[in-house]
Amino acid sequence: MLALLPSGNAASNPEPMDGYSPAHAATERDWETKFRNLPDPGVMRDSMQHLSARPHNVGSPYDKANAEWMLAKFKEFGFDVHIETFEVLFPTPKERRVELLAPTQFVAKLQEPPLGVDPTSQQTEEQLPTYNAYSVDGDVTGPLVYVNYGMRDDYEQLERLGVSVKGAIVIARYGGGWRGIKPKVAAEHGALGCIIYSDPKDDGYFEGQDYPTGPFRPQEGVQRGSVMDTQYPGDPLTPGVGATKDAKRIALTEAQTITKIPVLPISYGDAQPLLAAITGPTAPEKWRGGLPITYRVGPGPAKVRLVVKSNWDLKTIYDVIARIPGSENADQWVLRGNHHDAWVNGAEDPISGMAVVLEEARALGELLKQGWQPKRTIIYCAWDGEEPGLLGSTEWVEQHQDELRQHAVMYLNTDSNARGYLNIGGSHTLEHAANQVEREIQDPEKHITVWKRAYLRKVARAESAEDREELRSRADLRIGALGDGSDYTAFLDFAGVAALDMGFGGESNGGVYHSIYDDFYWYTHFGDTKFVYERALAQMAGSTIMRFADADLLPFDPSGSADTVKRYVAELKKELKKKQDEVHERNRQVEEGVFTATADPEKQYVPPAKEAVPPYLNFAPLENGAEAYARAAQRYHQAVVRLNENAAAWQSPALKEINAMLLLTERTFTINQGLKERPWFKHQIYAPGAYTGYGAKTIPAVREAMEENKWQDADQGAVVVGEVLMKEASLVDSIAQQLEQAVGQPPAPQTAQQSPTPISTQKPPSGK
Ligand SMILES: [Zn+2]
């Protein structure tokens, strides 16, 4: 909350436990202490060995076997458990070919070799071939062009070099943004096909010793992965509804999320002959990778044929859903999940996270035997089909959307876990609660709390005096906004359920991601080899779940959220100013004739034209909304402070109603019609970027419109989000009022409803 504690003392002098009466805080602390002693590295190691023993992609026998094994485990731990199935579109490769036709001939291997020391790498019969799921079928031939990471700014650079990809096949390296953006942007520029390869500079020998001597990607290692487009996640044939057996399905040709051009991933072993055959301009310095060749852009004389054909079958996916019924508020659900499907054996991705979830469940089961009863219902989930496109979680959320909107308190997600520092992203209403738990978890190697370790890292990386000052003065570490890297997406962006995503990392990097080498041998040699960060994650995530399940007053913190929203609004204003300045500068250069060079002297020089300067936007609705929200949050915060001073008030029956209202605070950020161009995405504060994928775009209705120079949309977006913030302010204000009455405090003067003084009434001085 807003109280400014000196950060360094936070651990030794804990503030009151948010959401707990003094008596219940003591009991809760006892149970959480018992819980944290239970996670056992040896058990998690065994779970990992079992779950990653064979390839377990969607549709494989071992995927189903794993779901059944986990069902039995949850049952043994005392959960009420079932498997819920969906029928989803999951393409698997039928034909794959990458062939250099000129100036020399070469056929790519498209095969990862088994390694003698690594037993599961030898299960070649069961391994899913290297491919990018949801690539459209195609057989294309064209000149090859190297496009660096293949993101939008790379094409701007190509244009400056005078290179077009129209009618060409592009080769992009992995990195720089989500892989699905690469074929999307390539198609938008007229390319016929897209090849993605892993450059050794990004996760291979340039970074460190390659596998199996070290953890990095070997010569023939390939990153599989989904390239499903971002209009909506989940089954392409059932947007917005659960993909049950008799769900209404759209035709494959209508599915918007299949790529427009064929795409295939390859290793750097296969990429090198292709790249070496390209001539044309030398690639800009930042584009050059780690291969012993001169990186050139092309086109010509390299000519390539790319063939991709898939079996477009429906496959059954198996979500494991396990409950502990709540003893007092059974209709309030605290949810926890991780996916269980992998591209191949997937020891790190996802079993390092899945083993943690199971271990938490085992520990909670032990507490149940000792007499602990959570107030609220706890639901543990093992999702199937995350890798192809968040299938299991999205279909489940779509299927249960009405119940979730009514009952869900929060959702906590994990995925891969490794050694290092704790990274948390999520809803900012949960920031404070996450910080409180984080201050109590010990780093297994550094003898400080994981909070302190994350704090020290942020201090070391702070770029400005402003950042450093904030770290000194702000009690809580900021958490990042969520994009769409894992199974929290449908909860947060579609159903408006407050979500957290967390995991350790940053020290045991490697290059086996989505390859046959992400397996038990790799993880036990190069990952969290002692499983101690696995234990720390179980302690952290499990304690957070208990904290929300047992609370007298749900520990949502509108203050942290309002503070963050205000920052986002300020960022947007800055961003607009920057765009305007940049255009002014380019126009000045055009006027002065600064642009004279062209990469190809034979091409006729066309001088660039002056651009339209971005207009002024009216940020007033956003600023007023953010301001009203902050005032309401402050009022609520004051009421909570009073509650903490008045032990008797914790008995008030009004808390039940207040909790029911708090449950709706995240839902209020969503609107039914969603984002203008992506209506599936309902949240107005967070969304994954249409051109970043993993990366979040905050206040997307305004930010993305600005980035696309859609000024009218940006203006309208500001009005829509402003209204959402006003609604949020009004809800928080009435919660504060209820709480004030419960603590026997005269209600403060109305804040949110009264029409606020406009902060800014900027109007465009001229038209567009
Ligand atoms: Zn994963």
PDB file of N, CA and C and ligand atoms in Angstrom, residues 339 349-350 386-387 415-416, ligand 1:
ATOM      1  N   HIS A 339       0.819 -25.836 -17.016  1.00  0.00           N
ATOM      2  CA  HIS A 339       0.467 -26.815 -18.045  1.00  0.00           C
ATOM      3  C   HIS A 339       1.274 -28.094 -17.904  1.00  0.00           C
ATOM      4  N   ASP A 349      10.305 -27.145 -19.552  1.00  0.00           N
ATOM      5  CA  ASP A 349       9.050 -26.561 -20.022  1.00  0.00           C
ATOM      6  C   ASP A 349       8.103 -27.681 -20.416  1.00  0.00           C
ATOM      7  N   PRO A 350       7.149 -28.028 -19.577  1.00  0.00           N
ATOM      8  CA  PRO A 350       6.661 -27.345 -18.378  1.00  0.00           C
ATOM      9  C   PRO A 350       6.860 -28.105 -17.072  1.00  0.00           C
ATOM     10  N   GLU A 386      -1.080 -26.311 -23.728  1.00  0.00           N
ATOM     11  CA  GLU A 386      -0.601 -24.922 -23.630  1.00  0.00           C
ATOM     12  C   GLU A 386       0.303 -24.588 -24.802  1.00  0.00           C
ATOM     13  N   GLU A 387       1.196 -25.534 -25.135  1.00  0.00           N
ATOM     14  CA  GLU A 387       2.213 -25.245 -26.151  1.00  0.00           C
ATOM     15  C   GLU A 387       1.617 -24.847 -27.503  1.00  0.00           C
ATOM     16  N   ASP A 415       5.071 -21.683 -14.969  1.00  0.00           N
ATOM     17  CA  ASP A 415       5.429 -22.487 -16.142  1.00  0.00           C
ATOM     18  C   ASP A 415       6.847 -22.953 -15.851  1.00  0.00           C
ATOM     19  N   SER A 416       7.779 -22.845 -16.771  1.00  0.00           N
ATOM     20  CA  SER A 416       9.150 -23.295 -16.512  1.00  0.00           C
ATOM     21  C   SER A 416       9.749 -22.589 -15.290  1.00  0.00           C
TER      22      SER A 416
HETATM   23 ZN    ZN B   1       5.495 -23.822 -20.936  1.00  0.00          ZN
END
